[in-house]
XYZ file of C-alpha atoms in Angstrom:
689
model
C 60.985 62.352 -40.590
C 62.137 61.066 -37.091
C 58.816 62.301 -35.811
C 56.897 59.967 -38.332
C 59.312 57.101 -37.696
C 58.427 57.653 -33.857
C 54.732 57.811 -34.513
C 54.978 54.554 -36.649
C 56.838 52.856 -34.101
C 54.360 53.718 -31.448
C 51.556 52.666 -33.568
C 53.078 49.075 -34.175
C 53.651 48.914 -30.128
C 49.998 49.676 -29.742
C 48.965 46.991 -32.141
C 51.295 44.380 -30.594
C 49.668 45.008 -27.224
C 46.158 44.803 -28.490
C 47.258 41.721 -30.517
C 48.506 39.964 -27.587
C 45.583 40.939 -25.491
C 43.239 39.494 -28.181
C 45.798 35.894 -28.474
C 45.324 35.573 -24.525
C 41.426 35.293 -25.202
C 41.794 33.017 -28.152
C 40.392 35.699 -30.637
C 43.416 34.590 -33.232
C 41.512 36.669 -36.166
C 41.427 40.034 -34.184
C 44.998 39.173 -32.806
C 46.351 38.547 -36.322
C 45.001 41.749 -37.646
C 46.747 43.659 -34.995
C 49.783 41.644 -35.637
C 49.830 42.215 -39.471
C 49.352 45.987 -38.684
C 52.656 45.942 -36.432
C 54.412 44.048 -38.932
C 53.772 45.998 -41.857
C 54.934 49.182 -39.590
C 58.263 47.550 -38.474
C 61.198 48.894 -40.707
C 62.758 46.436 -42.917
C 66.092 46.813 -41.417
C 64.771 45.726 -38.172
C 65.120 42.198 -39.280
C 64.574 40.354 -35.788
C 61.620 42.324 -34.759
C 60.040 41.574 -38.066
C 60.821 38.036 -37.730
C 59.473 37.992 -34.224
C 56.180 39.664 -35.301
C 55.749 37.499 -38.304
C 55.862 34.447 -35.825
C 52.944 35.841 -33.960
C 50.950 36.246 -37.265
C 51.792 32.670 -38.347
C 50.749 31.287 -35.170
C 47.170 32.957 -35.467
C 46.739 32.002 -38.968
C 47.615 28.554 -38.389
C 44.809 28.265 -35.749
C 42.283 29.826 -38.102
C 43.071 27.643 -40.927
C 44.548 30.447 -43.189
C 47.036 27.936 -44.431
C 48.434 30.167 -47.333
C 48.962 33.303 -45.120
C 50.497 30.963 -42.387
C 53.008 29.547 -44.697
C 54.234 33.117 -45.829
C 54.445 34.133 -42.281
C 56.473 31.027 -40.980
C 58.884 31.649 -44.168
C 59.309 35.164 -43.218
C 60.063 33.866 -39.500
C 62.905 31.761 -41.028
C 64.163 34.238 -43.643
C 64.624 36.821 -40.588
C 66.213 33.987 -38.465
C 63.889 34.142 -35.891
C 62.558 30.565 -35.865
C 62.008 28.878 -32.716
C 62.171 25.001 -32.103
C 58.518 24.599 -33.452
C 58.797 26.853 -36.424
C 59.665 24.062 -38.870
C 57.277 21.588 -37.659
C 54.314 24.062 -37.739
C 55.645 24.843 -41.123
C 55.695 21.286 -42.222
C 52.040 21.101 -41.122
C 50.949 23.791 -43.125
C 52.623 22.759 -46.169
C 51.058 19.298 -45.619
C 47.532 21.060 -45.688
C 48.692 22.818 -48.903
C 49.362 19.567 -50.477
C 53.214 20.614 -50.845
C 54.583 17.172 -49.675
C 58.031 17.539 -50.919
C 58.631 20.705 -49.236
C 56.536 19.655 -46.154
C 59.028 16.359 -45.788
C 62.090 18.579 -45.971
C 60.828 20.816 -43.104
C 60.021 17.784 -40.991
C 63.501 16.592 -41.515
C 64.644 19.725 -40.545
C 63.017 19.927 -37.374
C 63.927 16.265 -36.397
C 67.531 17.300 -37.116
C 67.349 20.261 -34.960
C 65.825 18.224 -32.016
C 68.067 17.847 -28.692
C 69.289 14.392 -27.941
C 67.314 14.445 -24.585
C 64.465 12.286 -23.304
C 62.128 15.504 -22.441
C 58.408 14.859 -22.713
C 58.393 18.013 -25.249
C 61.337 16.376 -27.254
C 59.371 12.689 -27.534
C 55.835 14.355 -28.414
C 57.055 16.520 -30.968
C 59.614 13.996 -32.122
C 56.560 11.629 -32.697
C 54.443 14.020 -34.544
C 57.271 15.082 -36.889
C 58.116 11.430 -37.697
C 54.392 10.404 -38.356
C 54.078 13.691 -40.677
C 57.556 12.717 -42.311
C 55.948 9.317 -43.281
C 52.614 10.976 -44.165
C 54.477 13.322 -46.712
C 56.153 10.491 -48.350
C 53.101 8.337 -48.676
C 50.377 10.961 -49.181
C 51.253 11.391 -53.029
C 50.982 7.605 -53.592
C 47.516 7.235 -51.723
C 46.186 10.380 -53.864
C 47.160 8.299 -56.972
C 45.484 5.052 -55.709
C 42.105 6.674 -54.879
C 39.749 4.611 -53.373
C 35.921 3.356 -54.031
C 34.527 6.432 -52.526
C 32.967 9.188 -54.652
C 32.703 12.688 -53.172
C 30.745 15.622 -54.291
C 30.474 19.372 -53.000
C 26.958 19.863 -51.930
C 26.498 23.564 -52.547
C 22.654 23.265 -51.826
C 23.527 23.331 -48.281
C 26.600 25.582 -48.370
C 26.869 29.157 -47.998
C 29.672 31.937 -48.640
C 30.885 31.378 -45.150
C 31.605 27.970 -42.886
C 29.064 25.167 -43.081
C 30.078 22.027 -41.156
C 29.372 19.004 -39.164
C 26.396 17.737 -40.810
C 24.223 15.312 -39.001
C 21.165 13.291 -40.194
C 18.063 12.724 -38.095
C 14.400 11.877 -38.273
C 12.700 8.491 -38.681
C 13.583 8.507 -42.703
C 16.818 10.526 -42.405
C 14.748 13.500 -43.783
C 16.292 15.966 -42.011
C 20.030 17.370 -42.016
C 21.081 19.505 -39.071
C 24.682 21.304 -39.289
C 26.260 24.281 -38.063
C 26.791 27.286 -40.313
C 28.628 30.875 -39.870
C 26.210 32.381 -42.690
C 24.633 35.650 -42.352
C 21.130 34.009 -41.303
C 22.986 33.207 -38.051
C 22.013 34.943 -34.716
C 23.653 37.841 -33.478
C 25.085 41.195 -35.044
C 28.608 40.810 -33.841
C 31.605 39.138 -35.764
C 33.593 36.441 -33.833
C 37.421 37.636 -32.725
C 38.001 34.126 -33.309
C 37.110 33.726 -36.810
C 36.393 36.713 -37.985
C 32.692 35.634 -39.058
C 29.501 35.541 -37.256
C 29.303 32.906 -34.425
C 27.795 29.535 -35.535
C 24.302 28.377 -35.322
C 22.748 25.361 -35.815
C 20.612 24.906 -39.170
C 18.405 22.520 -40.500
C 17.173 21.087 -43.893
C 14.415 18.959 -44.493
C 12.931 16.809 -47.175
C 9.590 17.323 -48.491
C 6.967 14.470 -49.229
C 8.661 13.585 -52.752
C 12.059 13.367 -50.845
C 13.502 16.687 -52.179
C 15.639 18.556 -49.708
C 14.367 22.100 -48.965
C 16.376 25.211 -48.194
C 18.350 24.810 -44.738
C 16.775 27.214 -42.182
C 18.050 28.223 -38.868
C 16.325 26.543 -35.914
C 13.667 28.906 -34.698
C 13.702 28.411 -30.839
C 15.918 29.048 -27.736
C 18.497 26.270 -28.872
C 20.717 28.914 -30.778
C 21.918 31.923 -28.832
C 24.298 34.760 -29.668
C 27.167 32.255 -28.806
C 28.649 29.410 -30.807
C 26.480 26.464 -31.168
C 27.385 23.454 -33.461
C 28.267 19.786 -33.816
C 25.117 18.154 -32.705
C 24.097 14.573 -31.739
C 20.979 12.896 -30.905
C 19.994 9.981 -28.652
C 18.432 7.058 -30.525
C 14.624 8.098 -29.898
C 15.493 11.501 -31.529
C 14.219 13.866 -28.564
C 17.418 14.869 -26.815
C 20.201 16.741 -28.666
C 23.932 17.153 -27.453
C 25.651 20.022 -28.825
C 28.869 22.097 -28.511
C 28.489 25.635 -27.098
C 31.434 28.068 -26.948
C 30.764 31.188 -25.040
C 32.853 34.345 -25.373
C 33.752 36.896 -22.434
C 35.667 40.112 -22.976
C 38.035 39.614 -20.000
C 38.969 36.026 -19.994
C 39.062 32.966 -22.266
C 36.017 30.676 -22.321
C 36.004 26.959 -23.067
C 33.897 24.832 -25.064
C 31.222 23.027 -23.196
C 28.709 20.368 -23.959
C 24.950 21.164 -23.688
C 21.645 19.396 -23.971
C 18.398 20.352 -25.600
C 15.080 18.502 -25.589
C 12.577 18.166 -28.187
C 9.000 18.932 -27.492
C 6.938 18.184 -30.695
C 9.014 20.030 -33.271
C 10.516 22.586 -31.067
C 13.966 22.565 -29.239
C 14.509 23.770 -25.651
C 16.932 26.179 -24.354
C 20.233 24.452 -23.626
C 21.354 23.110 -20.301
C 25.186 22.464 -19.416
C 26.139 18.832 -19.176
C 28.703 18.643 -16.382
C 31.306 16.057 -16.890
C 33.750 16.764 -14.523
C 34.885 19.409 -12.048
C 37.593 20.719 -14.288
C 36.446 24.171 -15.486
C 39.743 24.778 -17.406
C 39.245 22.310 -20.353
C 37.341 22.268 -23.374
C 34.437 19.692 -23.801
C 33.392 19.554 -27.262
C 32.198 17.339 -30.275
C 29.467 14.851 -28.634
C 28.486 11.770 -30.243
C 25.948 9.311 -28.864
C 26.755 5.551 -29.292
C 24.165 3.639 -31.724
C 22.870 1.959 -28.174
C 22.237 5.281 -26.402
C 24.326 4.174 -23.572
C 27.744 6.244 -24.030
C 28.432 9.732 -24.872
C 31.845 10.208 -26.729
C 33.525 13.699 -27.036
C 36.582 15.657 -27.454
C 38.617 17.259 -24.828
C 42.009 18.608 -23.719
C 41.790 17.802 -19.916
C 44.730 16.387 -18.238
C 45.508 12.671 -18.431
C 45.238 12.654 -22.219
C 47.910 11.290 -24.792
C 48.315 14.418 -26.556
C 46.581 17.845 -27.455
C 42.917 16.682 -27.899
C 41.818 13.264 -27.148
C 38.455 11.363 -27.685
C 36.778 10.699 -24.316
C 33.827 8.651 -23.459
C 31.306 8.708 -20.586
C 28.495 6.260 -19.564
C 24.861 7.795 -19.736
C 22.565 6.698 -17.208
C 19.130 7.735 -15.789
C 20.688 9.129 -12.828
C 23.417 11.122 -14.772
C 26.881 10.704 -16.205
C 29.259 7.953 -14.940
C 33.266 8.479 -15.026
C 34.963 9.540 -18.043
C 37.395 7.243 -19.851
C 40.238 7.961 -22.280
C 39.985 5.770 -25.146
C 43.519 5.737 -25.391
C 45.843 4.068 -28.147
C 45.127 3.340 -30.842
C 42.821 5.961 -31.305
C 44.505 8.751 -29.357
C 47.776 10.278 -30.184
C 50.092 13.053 -29.379
C 48.197 15.091 -32.055
C 44.652 16.104 -31.845
C 41.573 13.669 -32.217
C 38.413 15.137 -32.769
C 34.678 15.109 -34.229
C 33.683 11.382 -32.979
C 30.791 9.977 -34.843
C 29.404 6.586 -35.320
C 27.978 4.609 -38.137
C 25.114 2.619 -37.018
C 26.794 -0.808 -37.544
C 29.067 0.189 -34.554
C 32.319 1.655 -36.372
C 33.657 4.845 -34.736
C 34.709 7.446 -37.011
C 36.778 10.308 -35.917
C 39.520 13.056 -37.475
C 42.905 13.161 -36.566
C 46.071 14.992 -37.270
C 48.179 12.497 -35.214
C 47.909 9.626 -37.245
C 49.628 9.128 -40.825
C 47.251 11.260 -43.612
C 47.266 13.661 -46.107
C 47.204 16.570 -44.219
C 45.154 18.472 -41.949
C 42.672 16.404 -40.037
C 41.903 13.249 -41.616
C 39.108 10.805 -41.247
C 39.809 7.292 -39.665
C 37.495 4.363 -39.079
C 37.911 2.578 -35.587
C 36.413 -1.012 -35.861
C 35.692 -2.651 -32.433
C 37.380 -6.031 -32.443
C 37.470 -7.064 -28.793
C 35.424 -5.879 -25.742
C 37.013 -6.289 -22.120
C 35.654 -5.784 -18.646
C 38.493 -4.054 -16.553
C 38.448 -2.708 -13.077
C 40.418 0.493 -12.986
C 41.620 1.617 -9.966
C 41.783 5.466 -9.859
C 44.498 5.535 -7.188
C 47.086 4.507 -9.993
C 46.015 7.425 -12.199
C 48.172 10.563 -12.443
C 47.478 13.234 -9.802
C 46.495 15.493 -12.673
C 43.457 13.143 -13.878
C 42.385 12.409 -10.264
C 42.074 15.914 -9.385
C 39.448 16.543 -12.003
C 37.083 14.227 -10.103
C 36.436 12.158 -13.078
C 34.647 8.774 -11.727
C 35.058 6.925 -8.189
C 38.038 4.704 -7.257
C 37.637 1.346 -8.274
C 35.091 1.761 -10.963
C 34.307 -0.789 -13.585
C 34.300 0.251 -17.228
C 34.133 -1.389 -20.664
C 37.421 -1.035 -22.553
C 37.202 -1.680 -26.311
C 40.150 -2.604 -28.674
C 39.886 -1.327 -31.912
C 41.614 -1.594 -35.328
C 42.215 1.768 -37.123
C 41.612 2.222 -41.000
C 42.449 5.205 -43.091
C 39.623 5.199 -45.733
C 42.246 7.035 -48.335
C 41.488 9.614 -50.912
C 39.051 11.278 -51.953
C 37.465 11.051 -48.542
C 40.417 12.464 -47.298
C 42.391 15.232 -48.756
C 45.219 17.618 -47.923
C 42.633 19.742 -45.900
C 40.708 19.224 -42.922
C 38.236 16.353 -43.215
C 35.713 15.573 -40.455
C 31.968 15.276 -39.217
C 30.720 12.192 -41.097
C 27.111 11.266 -40.882
C 25.311 8.152 -42.410
C 22.194 7.478 -44.248
C 21.212 4.277 -42.253
C 23.580 1.262 -42.635
C 24.450 2.347 -46.303
C 28.237 3.552 -46.654
C 27.056 6.953 -47.835
C 26.065 10.291 -46.393
C 27.575 13.539 -45.736
C 30.649 14.941 -44.143
C 32.729 18.590 -44.037
C 35.887 19.380 -45.483
C 37.841 22.774 -45.915
C 39.809 21.460 -49.037
C 40.386 23.927 -51.808
C 39.117 26.782 -49.712
C 41.593 29.578 -49.425
C 40.015 31.187 -46.245
C 40.182 27.818 -44.632
C 36.271 27.775 -44.578
C 34.461 24.379 -44.270
C 31.694 23.273 -46.576
C 29.480 20.280 -46.694
C 30.115 17.342 -49.185
C 28.376 13.882 -49.809
C 30.043 10.669 -49.819
C 29.224 7.387 -51.508
C 30.897 4.128 -51.066
C 29.644 1.116 -53.333
C 30.380 -1.570 -50.632
C 28.008 -4.700 -50.633
C 25.828 -4.398 -47.514
C 23.115 -6.792 -46.320
C 20.513 -5.420 -43.993
C 17.185 -6.422 -42.446
C 14.573 -3.864 -41.696
C 11.758 -5.092 -39.282
C 8.405 -3.212 -37.944
C 6.964 -4.208 -34.688
C 3.352 -3.348 -34.249
C 0.020 -4.318 -32.863
C -1.661 -6.968 -34.636
C -4.410 -5.231 -36.734
C -3.036 -2.065 -34.877
C -0.437 0.610 -34.781
C 3.330 0.442 -34.485
C 4.955 -0.210 -31.105
C 7.783 2.271 -30.101
C 8.534 0.577 -26.965
C 8.933 -2.913 -28.601
C 12.227 -4.738 -28.606
C 13.640 -7.308 -30.771
C 16.127 -10.100 -29.962
C 18.482 -11.251 -32.649
C 20.431 -14.298 -32.441
C 22.530 -15.849 -35.277
C 24.383 -19.340 -35.508
C 27.720 -17.317 -35.921
C 27.437 -16.232 -32.204
C 25.404 -12.864 -32.739
C 23.174 -12.058 -29.675
C 21.725 -8.782 -29.763
C 19.144 -6.680 -28.246
C 17.592 -4.045 -30.603
C 15.463 -1.077 -29.703
C 12.887 0.061 -32.237
C 12.490 3.677 -33.634
C 9.442 5.622 -32.950
C 7.587 4.091 -36.220
C 8.301 0.613 -34.650
C 10.952 -0.114 -37.015
C 14.516 -1.416 -36.659
C 17.310 -1.770 -39.245
C 20.321 -3.897 -38.443
C 23.263 -5.201 -40.578
C 23.512 -8.950 -41.393
C 26.142 -11.248 -42.729
C 26.165 -13.677 -45.446
C 25.968 -17.519 -44.575
C 24.416 -16.782 -41.254
C 21.073 -18.313 -39.965
C 19.097 -15.862 -37.858
C 16.036 -15.900 -35.457
C 14.180 -12.785 -34.457
C 12.065 -12.299 -31.577
C 9.769 -9.419 -31.360
C 8.599 -8.590 -28.150
C 6.630 -5.572 -26.135
C 5.172 -5.636 -22.629
C 1.395 -6.507 -22.934
C 1.830 -8.353 -26.091
C 2.444 -11.879 -27.189
C 5.926 -12.576 -28.675
C 6.285 -13.092 -32.414
C 9.312 -14.898 -33.932
C 10.743 -14.609 -37.588
C 13.739 -16.793 -39.177
C 15.897 -15.460 -41.646
C 18.853 -17.286 -43.714
C 21.334 -14.952 -45.336
C 22.631 -16.091 -48.770
C 25.630 -14.553 -50.359
C 24.643 -11.684 -52.937
C 26.782 -9.751 -55.432
C 25.054 -6.318 -54.845
C 23.537 -4.651 -51.541
C 19.999 -6.251 -50.352
C 17.706 -5.595 -47.722
C 15.356 -7.886 -46.339
C 12.188 -6.865 -44.474
C 10.404 -8.797 -41.455
C 7.055 -7.974 -39.891
C 6.407 -8.632 -36.157
C 2.880 -8.038 -35.711
C 2.161 -8.638 -31.938
C -0.829 -9.853 -30.280
C -2.484 -8.112 -27.482
C -2.909 -9.752 -23.959
C -5.393 -7.813 -23.001
C -7.823 -7.215 -26.071
C -9.453 -9.724 -28.471
C -7.327 -10.280 -31.551
C -8.667 -10.721 -35.091
C -7.701 -13.751 -36.873
C -7.957 -12.286 -40.587
C -8.863 -14.505 -43.638
C -10.773 -17.312 -42.006
C -13.445 -18.612 -44.231
C -16.191 -21.022 -43.865
C -18.565 -22.428 -46.304
C -21.857 -20.800 -46.606
C -24.131 -21.400 -43.331
C -21.813 -24.067 -42.098
C -18.752 -24.541 -40.025
C -16.695 -26.279 -42.429
C -13.268 -24.318 -42.907
C -12.549 -23.482 -46.372
C -8.751 -24.293 -47.712
C -8.028 -20.706 -48.047
C -8.207 -20.383 -44.186
C -5.044 -22.562 -43.815
C -2.442 -19.741 -43.995
C -3.969 -17.725 -41.379
C -4.759 -20.786 -39.263
C -1.001 -22.127 -39.601
C 0.144 -18.422 -38.440
C -1.928 -18.923 -35.145
C -0.279 -22.503 -34.827
C 3.135 -20.841 -35.030
C 2.179 -17.935 -32.560
C 0.887 -20.571 -30.090
C 4.149 -22.471 -30.587
C 6.125 -19.329 -30.025
C 4.235 -18.540 -26.789
C 3.861 -22.110 -25.262
C 2.690 -20.769 -21.713
C -0.463 -18.992 -23.254
C -4.059 -20.402 -23.200
C -6.516 -18.820 -25.448
C -10.323 -18.240 -26.038
C -11.215 -18.995 -29.655
C -14.330 -17.162 -30.254
C -16.495 -17.075 -33.453
C -19.210 -14.175 -34.066
C -22.019 -13.763 -36.720
C -23.989 -10.647 -37.885
C -27.364 -9.746 -36.269
C -29.454 -11.349 -39.227
C -31.136 -14.875 -38.029
C -32.389 -16.093 -34.786
C -30.171 -15.815 -31.507
C -30.208 -19.474 -30.811
C -29.352 -20.376 -34.575
C -26.286 -18.025 -34.847
C -25.060 -19.223 -31.344
C -25.026 -22.850 -32.576
C -23.352 -21.999 -35.706
C -20.758 -19.590 -34.022
C -20.044 -22.381 -31.717
C -19.506 -24.999 -34.353
C -17.251 -22.643 -36.491
C -15.118 -21.898 -33.178
C -14.747 -25.737 -32.637
C -13.582 -26.156 -36.228
C -10.825 -23.910 -35.724
C -9.968 -25.439 -32.531
C -9.862 -28.807 -34.040
C -7.588 -27.488 -36.677
C -5.048 -26.377 -33.979
C -5.287 -29.567 -32.422
C -4.627 -31.537 -35.492
C -1.616 -29.423 -35.716
C -0.175 -30.016 -32.510
C -1.607 -27.513 -30.061
C -2.690 -28.908 -26.716
C -6.414 -29.320 -26.350
C -6.314 -28.087 -22.804
C -4.784 -24.632 -24.101
C -7.615 -23.852 -26.169
C -11.469 -22.850 -25.369
C -13.917 -22.705 -28.290
C -17.142 -20.293 -27.621
C -19.393 -19.363 -29.753
C -21.105 -15.803 -29.369
C -23.392 -15.541 -32.407
C -24.463 -11.961 -32.217
C -24.223 -11.348 -28.713
C -20.924 -9.390 -28.993
C -20.890 -6.773 -31.841
C -17.413 -5.562 -32.955
C -16.388 -2.259 -31.288
C -14.289 -0.024 -33.575
C -10.728 0.579 -33.253
C -8.756 3.631 -34.757
C -7.089 1.728 -37.323
C -10.528 0.155 -38.651
C -12.020 3.730 -38.614
C -9.257 5.051 -40.915
C -10.246 2.382 -43.480
C -14.006 3.165 -43.293
C -14.497 7.040 -43.313
C -18.213 6.435 -42.041
C -17.178 4.807 -38.800
C -15.509 6.409 -35.819
C -13.284 5.023 -33.015
C -15.428 3.226 -30.190
C -18.334 2.790 -32.340
C -20.264 -0.461 -31.678
C -21.736 -2.428 -34.652
C -24.958 -3.092 -32.982
C -28.255 -3.953 -35.116
C -29.574 -0.488 -33.999
C -26.475 1.292 -35.262
C -26.167 -0.451 -38.502
C -29.969 0.382 -39.489
C -29.023 3.824 -38.986
C -26.859 3.788 -41.922
C -28.738 4.731 -45.088
C -26.239 3.279 -47.484
C -26.934 -0.313 -48.070
C -23.196 -1.071 -48.867
C -22.213 0.492 -45.623
C -24.605 -1.789 -43.843
C -23.318 -4.635 -45.577
C -19.495 -3.627 -44.907
C -20.709 -3.676 -40.989
C -22.052 -7.031 -41.071
C -18.976 -8.107 -42.644
C -17.069 -6.683 -39.761
C -19.189 -8.637 -37.391
C -18.966 -11.842 -38.853
C -15.345 -12.627 -37.548
C -13.163 -15.095 -35.543
C -11.233 -13.686 -32.996
C -8.794 -15.004 -29.811
C -8.066 -13.552 -26.650
C -5.339 -14.753 -24.221
C -6.987 -16.330 -20.966
C -3.744 -16.837 -19.136
C 0.260 -16.754 -19.673
C 1.318 -19.273 -16.989
C 0.310 -22.757 -18.697
C 2.740 -25.348 -17.954
C 4.990 -23.067 -15.599
C 3.639 -24.808 -12.346
C 3.095 -28.405 -11.563
C -0.401 -29.908 -11.722
C -2.083 -30.598 -8.458
């Protein structure tokens, strides 16, 4: 009997040593397994030792979201009278995650009553967390009862039997959903000592041509490794991915780092670490790119913050990253602020356990209310922050003030809620939560809020040509709005607009004339989208004027030509420094002299119309080319007429090689055209001699 007891005690001690080694490496799942083994082998009469080992178990379960097991372990710590100063606080936080609000309030109060009456940093920080938690426990039942306009649904199509979290929509039409998963299809064979599951990889689901989601697949490239990858964000052009990677090492702890990957065609490259500071003992995770692509927001526990994990940001430039900035209060608290992400309208969403909430991580909305230019003198920073090498002294930074909102239940729950992504400007999309999962595993949910949103979608493209992804649109409103909007790869942009505001939009692109559109936004009772077109005329190539009609064999403009000509008047008014050659062309039939006279008179008819509508005559040069300049086919026209190829020239010889008479007539119609080309762009800029 004595030998059995000695062997049991020896086994428990060995398990504790293994558990401590795992714990020091941050491998909490493996540590909990060893602590549980040691606890079960500890005789019941050794109450103090059982309590101490229960505390070790509880701390591991708390970190890996095994809420029920953590609660049971903390209760054992208290039962065996081994509670330390934080036991009641941590138990209260776990009870909040379990939705046990009355019990949580009691434990928060017990912790507050036990705090020493001093001004130590430990007491002040934890007192603030406990007071916030107490208010949360008192208010959460009413929040759940009140509900909100949000509708939430678990999306099992994307979910597995393991953790699936941090969804991120991408693609021109939001037709790709990237997310992190520890499902069996993830790379590698080993299980993580931190979670007990496989290391996370990034998976992607895509919509088919009918808009139906296809089964998620792991990204088949060097992007994923045998380590943990997840929580990705994309630059506005969709060509660079920022993500978190957590490497492991059997001998010492490793910290999360932010990596980048570049897309070439449809493949993502091997990741490269993004160095944000010289601090190698802090974690950098959860990257989020601002809608304008100028800032990288992220989570870190580096020195200089307000609590555990804070949200920071750094400016992205062509030469690298700038100095890091802590977002400060009211976003950051003594608790943890994590998983920043942006709604396209500029609202910052993040998750926190340091604000008043319903338990675990709750989602909060930070709405920017003011932007100030502030000159920061790093000499005033704490030495702990300056030592990390964050920024140059006297650097200039743009500090934003925020208003914080809690969106309520059911978007938030007693569990961890985080990782928002939006379908355009609508208040709908996806997020992740571990609500209702006994093992604490995260799953993907959809959300929808029927708020009234008015948006404008526009396309910038070459007149009679293709989209211009290099284009930009300037948006000015009589409410003070003044924005510069970049367009996506398909030449489009989408922007939220406000009722009762008059807007002017100016589409621009290097090598093209500007195009202006105006929009008056009226109040509506349901969401509405306006559509604008920005066809830009080339400065270097002839531009076809569609829908110009003349009487047969004459130069008289027909009434149905007015719409196209009025658009040309508007274009010239929008570009007052431009002079143009207005040219008319005929097909090859008829004599050269006759065709030239007819086309000249037709060009002059158009010019006369423009002059009559206010365009200065010295900005206009009419030229009739007759049949001298047959049309050269561009790619867009070739797509419409399959028998033609790009760069075909519709000469008489070419047309007569076509056996089909209908095709010949189509070529003749293409040759009978009215065009303009830009002669110069400096009209009126310099005084006349």
